[in-house]
Amino acid sequence: MDYISPKEAALKVKRWSKDTIAAGRRHTVGLKSDGTVTAVGDNKYGQCDVSGWRDIVAVAAGNVHMATNTGNAHTIGLKSDSTVAAVGWNKHDQCDVNDWRDIVAVAVGWRRTIGLISDGTVVAVGRNNEGECNVSGWHDIVAVAAGDWHTIGLKLDGTVTAVGNNRYGQCNVSGWRDIVEAAAGYLHTVGLKSDGTVTAVGLNKHDQCDVSGWRGIVAIAVGSNHTIGLKSDGTVAAVGGNEYDQCNVSDWRDIVAIAAGCAHTVGLKSDGTVVAVGDNEYGQCDVGGWRGIQLPGN
């Protein structure tokens, strides 16, 4: 029997459930219980061309803030053999993941892809103009998150590390402790603590960081300017920009997972169906017909 060090054992124990729904700037992706993937929304760069994917265990979607000159995106699928599939926009080589191996989690920013390796190290491809791909020195990482221009790593000890753009203090996470999940948006970063409370840093122009009063949170998701929290009772909390009604989730029930795109919010229900609110210009909220979406942790 192969020897597993205490650290390796801890990394395995600490690994969080993989995302089965993902939302980008203009598209939404869902992982079905049979390992296939479905997608709706803008397909300008083939980011929704996932119908041929098989044996997928997690999905991620490229997101970017609401601006007229942006929106190009790519989609990433983590396969059961720990390799990675990619479709969509590849101007910055963000889809060049064919040689990745031993990947246990993925995260996608606007022009880059982040992969967590089983040994707790991290790989990244794509645009690196602001150091957002400078993750080669990271270790003991158990989860990764990607904002537009910054990248977040959650460490085994519950602390958080960050690289990339820090203009609004969105990388000022060095003092965080007891974090179990991290999420990153356009210019802010959110952390879920082990006690079910939430902390946030970065731009707060739209009150997207006003999460200090949240309690009983079990998962978080972050859009460009809004923040979503899944509560232990299956309801959902939201703060931040609401110009597209992306925060109108107060009537949601039986939610087991959440995702946030630029200006839309997606919820996975316990029966495997999906609900969505917010910007639907490209049909990215047209998920009402989805069935059999994989539940988290299964």
PDB file of N, CA, C and O in Angstrom, residues 120-191:
ATOM      1  N   GLY A 120      -1.706  19.654  -4.104  1.00  0.00           N
ATOM      2  CA  GLY A 120      -1.883  20.961  -3.485  1.00  0.00           C
ATOM      3  C   GLY A 120      -1.178  22.098  -4.191  1.00  0.00           C
ATOM      4  O   GLY A 120      -1.198  23.239  -3.719  1.00  0.00           O
ATOM      5  N   THR A 121      -0.547  21.808  -5.333  1.00  0.00           N
ATOM      6  CA  THR A 121       0.039  22.868  -6.147  1.00  0.00           C
ATOM      7  C   THR A 121      -0.957  23.292  -7.221  1.00  0.00           C
ATOM      8  O   THR A 121      -1.998  22.663  -7.407  1.00  0.00           O
ATOM      9  N   VAL A 122      -0.618  24.369  -7.937  1.00  0.00           N
ATOM     10  CA  VAL A 122      -1.572  24.976  -8.859  1.00  0.00           C
ATOM     11  C   VAL A 122      -0.891  25.299 -10.187  1.00  0.00           C
ATOM     12  O   VAL A 122       0.277  25.714 -10.220  1.00  0.00           O
ATOM     13  N   VAL A 123      -1.630  25.113 -11.283  1.00  0.00           N
ATOM     14  CA  VAL A 123      -1.160  25.493 -12.619  1.00  0.00           C
ATOM     15  C   VAL A 123      -2.118  26.519 -13.207  1.00  0.00           C
ATOM     16  O   VAL A 123      -3.289  26.582 -12.825  1.00  0.00           O
ATOM     17  N   ALA A 124      -1.601  27.311 -14.133  1.00  0.00           N
ATOM     18  CA  ALA A 124      -2.428  28.344 -14.756  1.00  0.00           C
ATOM     19  C   ALA A 124      -1.972  28.589 -16.181  1.00  0.00           C
ATOM     20  O   ALA A 124      -0.777  28.542 -16.483  1.00  0.00           O
ATOM     21  N   VAL A 125      -2.931  28.846 -17.066  1.00  0.00           N
ATOM     22  CA  VAL A 125      -2.636  29.261 -18.442  1.00  0.00           C
ATOM     23  C   VAL A 125      -3.515  30.454 -18.778  1.00  0.00           C
ATOM     24  O   VAL A 125      -4.593  30.633 -18.224  1.00  0.00           O
ATOM     25  N   GLY A 126      -3.013  31.290 -19.701  1.00  0.00           N
ATOM     26  CA  GLY A 126      -3.794  32.438 -20.134  1.00  0.00           C
ATOM     27  C   GLY A 126      -3.093  33.754 -19.894  1.00  0.00           C
ATOM     28  O   GLY A 126      -1.884  33.813 -19.658  1.00  0.00           O
ATOM     29  N   ARG A 127      -3.856  34.791 -19.928  1.00  0.00           N
ATOM     30  CA  ARG A 127      -3.340  36.150 -19.782  1.00  0.00           C
ATOM     31  C   ARG A 127      -2.729  36.349 -18.404  1.00  0.00           C
ATOM     32  O   ARG A 127      -3.313  35.978 -17.394  1.00  0.00           O
ATOM     33  N   ASN A 128      -1.559  36.979 -18.388  1.00  0.00           N
ATOM     34  CA  ASN A 128      -0.855  37.172 -17.111  1.00  0.00           C
ATOM     35  C   ASN A 128      -0.323  38.588 -16.975  1.00  0.00           C
ATOM     36  O   ASN A 128       0.668  38.828 -16.287  1.00  0.00           O
ATOM     37  N   ASN A 129      -1.001  39.550 -17.599  1.00  0.00           N
ATOM     38  CA  ASN A 129      -0.528  40.928 -17.604  1.00  0.00           C
ATOM     39  C   ASN A 129      -0.386  41.537 -16.225  1.00  0.00           C
ATOM     40  O   ASN A 129       0.433  42.435 -16.013  1.00  0.00           O
ATOM     41  N   GLU A 130      -1.172  41.051 -15.272  1.00  0.00           N
ATOM     42  CA  GLU A 130      -1.129  41.601 -13.922  1.00  0.00           C
ATOM     43  C   GLU A 130      -0.712  40.565 -12.881  1.00  0.00           C
ATOM     44  O   GLU A 130      -1.001  40.727 -11.697  1.00  0.00           O
ATOM     45  N   GLY A 131      -0.066  39.498 -13.357  1.00  0.00           N
ATOM     46  CA  GLY A 131       0.435  38.487 -12.426  1.00  0.00           C
ATOM     47  C   GLY A 131      -0.619  37.530 -11.926  1.00  0.00           C
ATOM     48  O   GLY A 131      -0.391  36.782 -10.982  1.00  0.00           O
ATOM     49  N   GLU A 132      -1.773  37.510 -12.593  1.00  0.00           N
ATOM     50  CA  GLU A 132      -2.878  36.675 -12.121  1.00  0.00           C
ATOM     51  C   GLU A 132      -2.639  35.182 -12.334  1.00  0.00           C
ATOM     52  O   GLU A 132      -3.371  34.352 -11.796  1.00  0.00           O
ATOM     53  N   CYS A 133      -1.602  34.844 -13.106  1.00  0.00           N
ATOM     54  CA  CYS A 133      -1.253  33.430 -13.304  1.00  0.00           C
ATOM     55  C   CYS A 133       0.009  33.025 -12.544  1.00  0.00           C
ATOM     56  O   CYS A 133       0.518  31.911 -12.727  1.00  0.00           O
ATOM     57  N   ASN A 134       0.493  33.891 -11.686  1.00  0.00           N
ATOM     58  CA  ASN A 134       1.734  33.623 -10.944  1.00  0.00           C
ATOM     59  C   ASN A 134       1.451  32.756  -9.715  1.00  0.00           C
ATOM     60  O   ASN A 134       1.574  33.189  -8.577  1.00  0.00           O
ATOM     61  N   VAL A 135       1.114  31.499  -9.990  1.00  0.00           N
ATOM     62  CA  VAL A 135       0.705  30.582  -8.916  1.00  0.00           C
ATOM     63  C   VAL A 135       1.683  29.417  -8.753  1.00  0.00           C
ATOM     64  O   VAL A 135       1.422  28.498  -7.972  1.00  0.00           O
ATOM     65  N   SER A 136       2.790  29.465  -9.468  1.00  0.00           N
ATOM     66  CA  SER A 136       3.703  28.313  -9.465  1.00  0.00           C
ATOM     67  C   SER A 136       4.316  28.041  -8.100  1.00  0.00           C
ATOM     68  O   SER A 136       4.730  26.920  -7.821  1.00  0.00           O
ATOM     69  N   GLY A 137       4.348  29.040  -7.235  1.00  0.00           N
ATOM     70  CA  GLY A 137       4.919  28.849  -5.912  1.00  0.00           C
ATOM     71  C   GLY A 137       3.916  28.437  -4.849  1.00  0.00           C
ATOM     72  O   GLY A 137       4.286  28.196  -3.702  1.00  0.00           O
ATOM     73  N   TRP A 138       2.670  28.338  -5.238  1.00  0.00           N
ATOM     74  CA  TRP A 138       1.635  27.979  -4.264  1.00  0.00           C
ATOM     75  C   TRP A 138       1.744  26.508  -3.873  1.00  0.00           C
ATOM     76  O   TRP A 138       2.105  25.649  -4.685  1.00  0.00           O
ATOM     77  N   HIS A 139       1.381  26.222  -2.627  1.00  0.00           N
ATOM     78  CA  HIS A 139       1.367  24.837  -2.142  1.00  0.00           C
ATOM     79  C   HIS A 139       0.332  24.706  -1.037  1.00  0.00           C
ATOM     80  O   HIS A 139      -0.146  25.702  -0.494  1.00  0.00           O
ATOM     81  N   ASP A 140      -0.035  23.493  -0.716  1.00  0.00           N
ATOM     82  CA  ASP A 140      -1.057  23.212   0.303  1.00  0.00           C
ATOM     83  C   ASP A 140      -2.399  23.862  -0.028  1.00  0.00           C
ATOM     84  O   ASP A 140      -3.164  24.230   0.873  1.00  0.00           O
ATOM     85  N   ILE A 141      -2.696  24.000  -1.316  1.00  0.00           N
ATOM     86  CA  ILE A 141      -3.953  24.607  -1.756  1.00  0.00           C
ATOM     87  C   ILE A 141      -5.037  23.529  -1.850  1.00  0.00           C
ATOM     88  O   ILE A 141      -4.785  22.430  -2.342  1.00  0.00           O
ATOM     89  N   VAL A 142      -6.242  23.861  -1.383  1.00  0.00           N
ATOM     90  CA  VAL A 142      -7.366  22.917  -1.444  1.00  0.00           C
ATOM     91  C   VAL A 142      -8.511  23.409  -2.327  1.00  0.00           C
ATOM     92  O   VAL A 142      -9.427  22.652  -2.628  1.00  0.00           O
ATOM     93  N   ALA A 143      -8.470  24.677  -2.741  1.00  0.00           N
ATOM     94  CA  ALA A 143      -9.490  25.222  -3.627  1.00  0.00           C
ATOM     95  C   ALA A 143      -8.946  26.469  -4.304  1.00  0.00           C
ATOM     96  O   ALA A 143      -8.090  27.166  -3.747  1.00  0.00           O
ATOM     97  N   VAL A 144      -9.446  26.741  -5.508  1.00  0.00           N
ATOM     98  CA  VAL A 144      -9.015  27.918  -6.254  1.00  0.00           C
ATOM     99  C   VAL A 144     -10.232  28.674  -6.766  1.00  0.00           C
ATOM    100  O   VAL A 144     -11.300  28.099  -6.983  1.00  0.00           O
ATOM    101  N   ALA A 145     -10.059  29.985  -6.940  1.00  0.00           N
ATOM    102  CA  ALA A 145     -11.115  30.836  -7.482  1.00  0.00           C
ATOM    103  C   ALA A 145     -10.466  31.890  -8.366  1.00  0.00           C
ATOM    104  O   ALA A 145      -9.316  32.280  -8.140  1.00  0.00           O
ATOM    105  N   ALA A 146     -11.208  32.346  -9.369  1.00  0.00           N
ATOM    106  CA  ALA A 146     -10.661  33.322 -10.304  1.00  0.00           C
ATOM    107  C   ALA A 146     -11.633  34.457 -10.532  1.00  0.00           C
ATOM    108  O   ALA A 146     -12.794  34.226 -10.884  1.00  0.00           O
ATOM    109  N   GLY A 147     -11.165  35.669 -10.314  1.00  0.00           N
ATOM    110  CA  GLY A 147     -11.921  36.858 -10.673  1.00  0.00           C
ATOM    111  C   GLY A 147     -11.505  37.315 -12.055  1.00  0.00           C
ATOM    112  O   GLY A 147     -10.819  36.584 -12.787  1.00  0.00           O
ATOM    113  N   ASP A 148     -11.891  38.517 -12.427  1.00  0.00           N
ATOM    114  CA  ASP A 148     -11.500  39.017 -13.744  1.00  0.00           C
ATOM    115  C   ASP A 148      -9.988  39.063 -13.888  1.00  0.00           C
ATOM    116  O   ASP A 148      -9.432  38.580 -14.864  1.00  0.00           O
ATOM    117  N   TRP A 149      -9.322  39.675 -12.910  1.00  0.00           N
ATOM    118  CA  TRP A 149      -7.882  39.893 -13.008  1.00  0.00           C
ATOM    119  C   TRP A 149      -7.122  39.456 -11.762  1.00  0.00           C
ATOM    120  O   TRP A 149      -5.975  39.828 -11.571  1.00  0.00           O
ATOM    121  N   HIS A 150      -7.759  38.693 -10.906  1.00  0.00           N
ATOM    122  CA  HIS A 150      -7.033  38.193  -9.737  1.00  0.00           C
ATOM    123  C   HIS A 150      -7.422  36.750  -9.470  1.00  0.00           C
ATOM    124  O   HIS A 150      -8.494  36.291  -9.875  1.00  0.00           O
ATOM    125  N   THR A 151      -6.506  36.042  -8.823  1.00  0.00           N
ATOM    126  CA  THR A 151      -6.680  34.615  -8.565  1.00  0.00           C
ATOM    127  C   THR A 151      -6.509  34.346  -7.081  1.00  0.00           C
ATOM    128  O   THR A 151      -5.606  34.895  -6.445  1.00  0.00           O
ATOM    129  N   ILE A 152      -7.372  33.498  -6.553  1.00  0.00           N
ATOM    130  CA  ILE A 152      -7.424  33.221  -5.122  1.00  0.00           C
ATOM    131  C   ILE A 152      -7.143  31.740  -4.856  1.00  0.00           C
ATOM    132  O   ILE A 152      -7.657  30.872  -5.563  1.00  0.00           O
ATOM    133  N   GLY A 153      -6.339  31.488  -3.846  1.00  0.00           N
ATOM    134  CA  GLY A 153      -6.082  30.119  -3.427  1.00  0.00           C
ATOM    135  C   GLY A 153      -6.423  29.925  -1.957  1.00  0.00           C
ATOM    136  O   GLY A 153      -6.000  30.708  -1.108  1.00  0.00           O
ATOM    137  N   LEU A 154      -7.221  28.899  -1.670  1.00  0.00           N
ATOM    138  CA  LEU A 154      -7.565  28.555  -0.290  1.00  0.00           C
ATOM    139  C   LEU A 154      -6.605  27.475   0.184  1.00  0.00           C
ATOM    140  O   LEU A 154      -6.467  26.436  -0.459  1.00  0.00           O
ATOM    141  N   LYS A 155      -5.957  27.729   1.304  1.00  0.00           N
ATOM    142  CA  LYS A 155      -4.954  26.796   1.804  1.00  0.00           C
ATOM    143  C   LYS A 155      -5.550  25.810   2.811  1.00  0.00           C
ATOM    144  O   LYS A 155      -6.628  26.029   3.384  1.00  0.00           O
ATOM    145  N   LEU A 156      -4.805  24.748   2.997  1.00  0.00           N
ATOM    146  CA  LEU A 156      -5.224  23.672   3.888  1.00  0.00           C
ATOM    147  C   LEU A 156      -5.520  24.156   5.301  1.00  0.00           C
ATOM    148  O   LEU A 156      -6.406  23.636   5.981  1.00  0.00           O
ATOM    149  N   ASP A 157      -4.791  25.179   5.741  1.00  0.00           N
ATOM    150  CA  ASP A 157      -4.953  25.670   7.115  1.00  0.00           C
ATOM    151  C   ASP A 157      -6.049  26.712   7.257  1.00  0.00           C
ATOM    152  O   ASP A 157      -6.204  27.325   8.316  1.00  0.00           O
ATOM    153  N   GLY A 158      -6.826  26.943   6.181  1.00  0.00           N
ATOM    154  CA  GLY A 158      -7.924  27.898   6.262  1.00  0.00           C
ATOM    155  C   GLY A 158      -7.544  29.334   5.981  1.00  0.00           C
ATOM    156  O   GLY A 158      -8.373  30.233   6.105  1.00  0.00           O
ATOM    157  N   THR A 159      -6.280  29.549   5.601  1.00  0.00           N
ATOM    158  CA  THR A 159      -5.863  30.884   5.180  1.00  0.00           C
ATOM    159  C   THR A 159      -6.002  31.001   3.666  1.00  0.00           C
ATOM    160  O   THR A 159      -6.258  30.023   2.971  1.00  0.00           O
ATOM    161  N   VAL A 160      -5.811  32.218   3.168  1.00  0.00           N
ATOM    162  CA  VAL A 160      -6.055  32.483   1.753  1.00  0.00           C
ATOM    163  C   VAL A 160      -4.891  33.277   1.169  1.00  0.00           C
ATOM    164  O   VAL A 160      -4.329  34.153   1.819  1.00  0.00           O
ATOM    165  N   THR A 161      -4.526  32.955  -0.056  1.00  0.00           N
ATOM    166  CA  THR A 161      -3.481  33.677  -0.775  1.00  0.00           C
ATOM    167  C   THR A 161      -4.063  34.232  -2.066  1.00  0.00           C
ATOM    168  O   THR A 161      -5.070  33.727  -2.565  1.00  0.00           O
ATOM    169  N   ALA A 162      -3.454  35.288  -2.600  1.00  0.00           N
ATOM    170  CA  ALA A 162      -4.008  35.936  -3.787  1.00  0.00           C
ATOM    171  C   ALA A 162      -2.899  36.535  -4.641  1.00  0.00           C
ATOM    172  O   ALA A 162      -1.874  36.996  -4.125  1.00  0.00           O
ATOM    173  N   VAL A 163      -3.108  36.534  -5.958  1.00  0.00           N
ATOM    174  CA  VAL A 163      -2.213  37.199  -6.901  1.00  0.00           C
ATOM    175  C   VAL A 163      -3.052  37.951  -7.925  1.00  0.00           C
ATOM    176  O   VAL A 163      -4.220  37.636  -8.140  1.00  0.00           O
ATOM    177  N   GLY A 164      -2.429  38.955  -8.542  1.00  0.00           N
ATOM    178  CA  GLY A 164      -3.114  39.694  -9.588  1.00  0.00           C
ATOM    179  C   GLY A 164      -3.449  41.114  -9.189  1.00  0.00           C
ATOM    180  O   GLY A 164      -2.872  41.680  -8.252  1.00  0.00           O
ATOM    181  N   ASN A 165      -4.410  41.680  -9.901  1.00  0.00           N
ATOM    182  CA  ASN A 165      -4.801  43.068  -9.696  1.00  0.00           C
ATOM    183  C   ASN A 165      -5.322  43.293  -8.283  1.00  0.00           C
ATOM    184  O   ASN A 165      -6.163  42.550  -7.791  1.00  0.00           O
ATOM    185  N   ASN A 166      -4.813  44.344  -7.635  1.00  0.00           N
ATOM    186  CA  ASN A 166      -5.229  44.650  -6.261  1.00  0.00           C
ATOM    187  C   ASN A 166      -5.634  46.113  -6.113  1.00  0.00           C
ATOM    188  O   ASN A 166      -5.552  46.677  -5.026  1.00  0.00           O
ATOM    189  N   ARG A 167      -6.093  46.703  -7.190  1.00  0.00           N
ATOM    190  CA  ARG A 167      -6.405  48.131  -7.194  1.00  0.00           C
ATOM    191  C   ARG A 167      -7.411  48.513  -6.118  1.00  0.00           C
ATOM    192  O   ARG A 167      -7.339  49.588  -5.533  1.00  0.00           O
ATOM    193  N   TYR A 168      -8.357  47.635  -5.847  1.00  0.00           N
ATOM    194  CA  TYR A 168      -9.388  47.940  -4.856  1.00  0.00           C
ATOM    195  C   TYR A 168      -9.241  47.105  -3.590  1.00  0.00           C
ATOM    196  O   TYR A 168     -10.186  46.977  -2.819  1.00  0.00           O
ATOM    197  N   GLY A 169      -8.057  46.528  -3.389  1.00  0.00           N
ATOM    198  CA  GLY A 169      -7.827  45.737  -2.190  1.00  0.00           C
ATOM    199  C   GLY A 169      -8.443  44.358  -2.244  1.00  0.00           C
ATOM    200  O   GLY A 169      -8.580  43.683  -1.222  1.00  0.00           O
ATOM    201  N   GLN A 170      -8.801  43.909  -3.453  1.00  0.00           N
ATOM    202  CA  GLN A 170      -9.449  42.606  -3.587  1.00  0.00           C
ATOM    203  C   GLN A 170      -8.510  41.436  -3.295  1.00  0.00           C
ATOM    204  O   GLN A 170      -8.978  40.301  -3.143  1.00  0.00           O
ATOM    205  N   CYS A 171      -7.220  41.719  -3.199  1.00  0.00           N
ATOM    206  CA  CYS A 171      -6.255  40.671  -2.839  1.00  0.00           C
ATOM    207  C   CYS A 171      -5.800  40.765  -1.383  1.00  0.00           C
ATOM    208  O   CYS A 171      -4.904  40.028  -0.964  1.00  0.00           O
ATOM    209  N   ASN A 172      -6.405  41.644  -0.623  1.00  0.00           N
ATOM    210  CA  ASN A 172      -6.008  41.835   0.774  1.00  0.00           C
ATOM    211  C   ASN A 172      -6.675  40.804   1.678  1.00  0.00           C
ATOM    212  O   ASN A 172      -7.534  41.109   2.502  1.00  0.00           O
ATOM    213  N   VAL A 173      -6.246  39.551   1.505  1.00  0.00           N
ATOM    214  CA  VAL A 173      -6.868  38.428   2.206  1.00  0.00           C
ATOM    215  C   VAL A 173      -5.902  37.749   3.170  1.00  0.00           C
ATOM    216  O   VAL A 173      -6.235  36.714   3.759  1.00  0.00           O
ATOM    217  N   SER A 174      -4.729  38.330   3.351  1.00  0.00           N
ATOM    218  CA  SER A 174      -3.692  37.653   4.142  1.00  0.00           C
ATOM    219  C   SER A 174      -4.090  37.486   5.606  1.00  0.00           C
ATOM    220  O   SER A 174      -3.572  36.602   6.294  1.00  0.00           O
ATOM    221  N   GLY A 175      -5.023  38.309   6.071  1.00  0.00           N
ATOM    222  CA  GLY A 175      -5.450  38.206   7.459  1.00  0.00           C
ATOM    223  C   GLY A 175      -6.620  37.268   7.691  1.00  0.00           C
ATOM    224  O   GLY A 175      -7.037  37.046   8.834  1.00  0.00           O
ATOM    225  N   TRP A 176      -7.144  36.703   6.631  1.00  0.00           N
ATOM    226  CA  TRP A 176      -8.298  35.815   6.769  1.00  0.00           C
ATOM    227  C   TRP A 176      -7.909  34.502   7.439  1.00  0.00           C
ATOM    228  O   TRP A 176      -6.836  33.955   7.182  1.00  0.00           O
ATOM    229  N   ARG A 177      -8.821  33.985   8.259  1.00  0.00           N
ATOM    230  CA  ARG A 177      -8.613  32.713   8.953  1.00  0.00           C
ATOM    231  C   ARG A 177      -9.907  31.900   8.928  1.00  0.00           C
ATOM    232  O   ARG A 177     -10.986  32.452   8.755  1.00  0.00           O
ATOM    233  N   ASP A 178      -9.773  30.600   9.097  1.00  0.00           N
ATOM    234  CA  ASP A 178     -10.945  29.699   9.193  1.00  0.00           C
ATOM    235  C   ASP A 178     -11.839  29.764   7.965  1.00  0.00           C
ATOM    236  O   ASP A 178     -13.064  29.633   8.059  1.00  0.00           O
ATOM    237  N   ILE A 179     -11.246  29.959   6.800  1.00  0.00           N
ATOM    238  CA  ILE A 179     -12.003  30.025   5.544  1.00  0.00           C
ATOM    239  C   ILE A 179     -12.188  28.611   4.990  1.00  0.00           C
ATOM    240  O   ILE A 179     -11.255  27.811   4.977  1.00  0.00           O
ATOM    241  N   VAL A 180     -13.410  28.309   4.526  1.00  0.00           N
ATOM    242  CA  VAL A 180     -13.690  26.997   3.929  1.00  0.00           C
ATOM    243  C   VAL A 180     -14.044  27.087   2.454  1.00  0.00           C
ATOM    244  O   VAL A 180     -14.073  26.080   1.754  1.00  0.00           O
ATOM    245  N   GLU A 181     -14.340  28.302   1.968  1.00  0.00           N
ATOM    246  CA  GLU A 181     -14.606  28.500   0.547  1.00  0.00           C
ATOM    247  C   GLU A 181     -14.293  29.943   0.192  1.00  0.00           C
ATOM    248  O   GLU A 181     -14.530  30.852   0.990  1.00  0.00           O
ATOM    249  N   ALA A 182     -13.747  30.153  -0.997  1.00  0.00           N
ATOM    250  CA  ALA A 182     -13.461  31.503  -1.468  1.00  0.00           C
ATOM    251  C   ALA A 182     -14.029  31.683  -2.858  1.00  0.00           C
ATOM    252  O   ALA A 182     -14.109  30.732  -3.643  1.00  0.00           O
ATOM    253  N   ALA A 183     -14.438  32.915  -3.169  1.00  0.00           N
ATOM    254  CA  ALA A 183     -14.983  33.231  -4.485  1.00  0.00           C
ATOM    255  C   ALA A 183     -14.510  34.619  -4.880  1.00  0.00           C
ATOM    256  O   ALA A 183     -14.278  35.478  -4.023  1.00  0.00           O
ATOM    257  N   ALA A 184     -14.363  34.829  -6.193  1.00  0.00           N
ATOM    258  CA  ALA A 184     -13.834  36.096  -6.671  1.00  0.00           C
ATOM    259  C   ALA A 184     -14.693  36.644  -7.798  1.00  0.00           C
ATOM    260  O   ALA A 184     -15.151  35.898  -8.663  1.00  0.00           O
ATOM    261  N   GLY A 185     -14.904  37.958  -7.785  1.00  0.00           N
ATOM    262  CA  GLY A 185     -15.672  38.618  -8.819  1.00  0.00           C
ATOM    263  C   GLY A 185     -14.821  39.583  -9.618  1.00  0.00           C
ATOM    264  O   GLY A 185     -13.598  39.418  -9.717  1.00  0.00           O
ATOM    265  N   TYR A 186     -15.444  40.574 -10.162  1.00  0.00           N
ATOM    266  CA  TYR A 186     -14.760  41.578 -10.973  1.00  0.00           C
ATOM    267  C   TYR A 186     -13.665  42.256 -10.153  1.00  0.00           C
ATOM    268  O   TYR A 186     -12.477  42.182 -10.502  1.00  0.00           O
ATOM    269  N   LEU A 187     -14.039  42.862  -9.050  1.00  0.00           N
ATOM    270  CA  LEU A 187     -13.078  43.602  -8.228  1.00  0.00           C
ATOM    271  C   LEU A 187     -13.283  43.358  -6.739  1.00  0.00           C
ATOM    272  O   LEU A 187     -12.927  44.198  -5.914  1.00  0.00           O
ATOM    273  N   HIS A 188     -13.867  42.214  -6.386  1.00  0.00           N
ATOM    274  CA  HIS A 188     -14.000  41.889  -4.972  1.00  0.00           C
ATOM    275  C   HIS A 188     -13.822  40.395  -4.755  1.00  0.00           C
ATOM    276  O   HIS A 188     -13.897  39.597  -5.678  1.00  0.00           O
ATOM    277  N   THR A 189     -13.527  40.064  -3.496  1.00  0.00           N
ATOM    278  CA  THR A 189     -13.260  38.676  -3.103  1.00  0.00           C
ATOM    279  C   THR A 189     -14.061  38.372  -1.851  1.00  0.00           C
ATOM    280  O   THR A 189     -14.151  39.199  -0.937  1.00  0.00           O
ATOM    281  N   VAL A 190     -14.626  37.184  -1.801  1.00  0.00           N
ATOM    282  CA  VAL A 190     -15.500  36.794  -0.695  1.00  0.00           C
ATOM    283  C   VAL A 190     -15.015  35.476  -0.105  1.00  0.00           C
ATOM    284  O   VAL A 190     -14.604  34.570  -0.836  1.00  0.00           O
ATOM    285  N   GLY A 191     -15.053  35.386   1.218  1.00  0.00           N
ATOM    286  CA  GLY A 191     -14.647  34.162   1.897  1.00  0.00           C
ATOM    287  C   GLY A 191     -15.731  33.668   2.837  1.00  0.00           C
ATOM    288  O   GLY A 191     -16.321  34.459   3.594  1.00  0.00           O
TER     289      GLY A 191
END
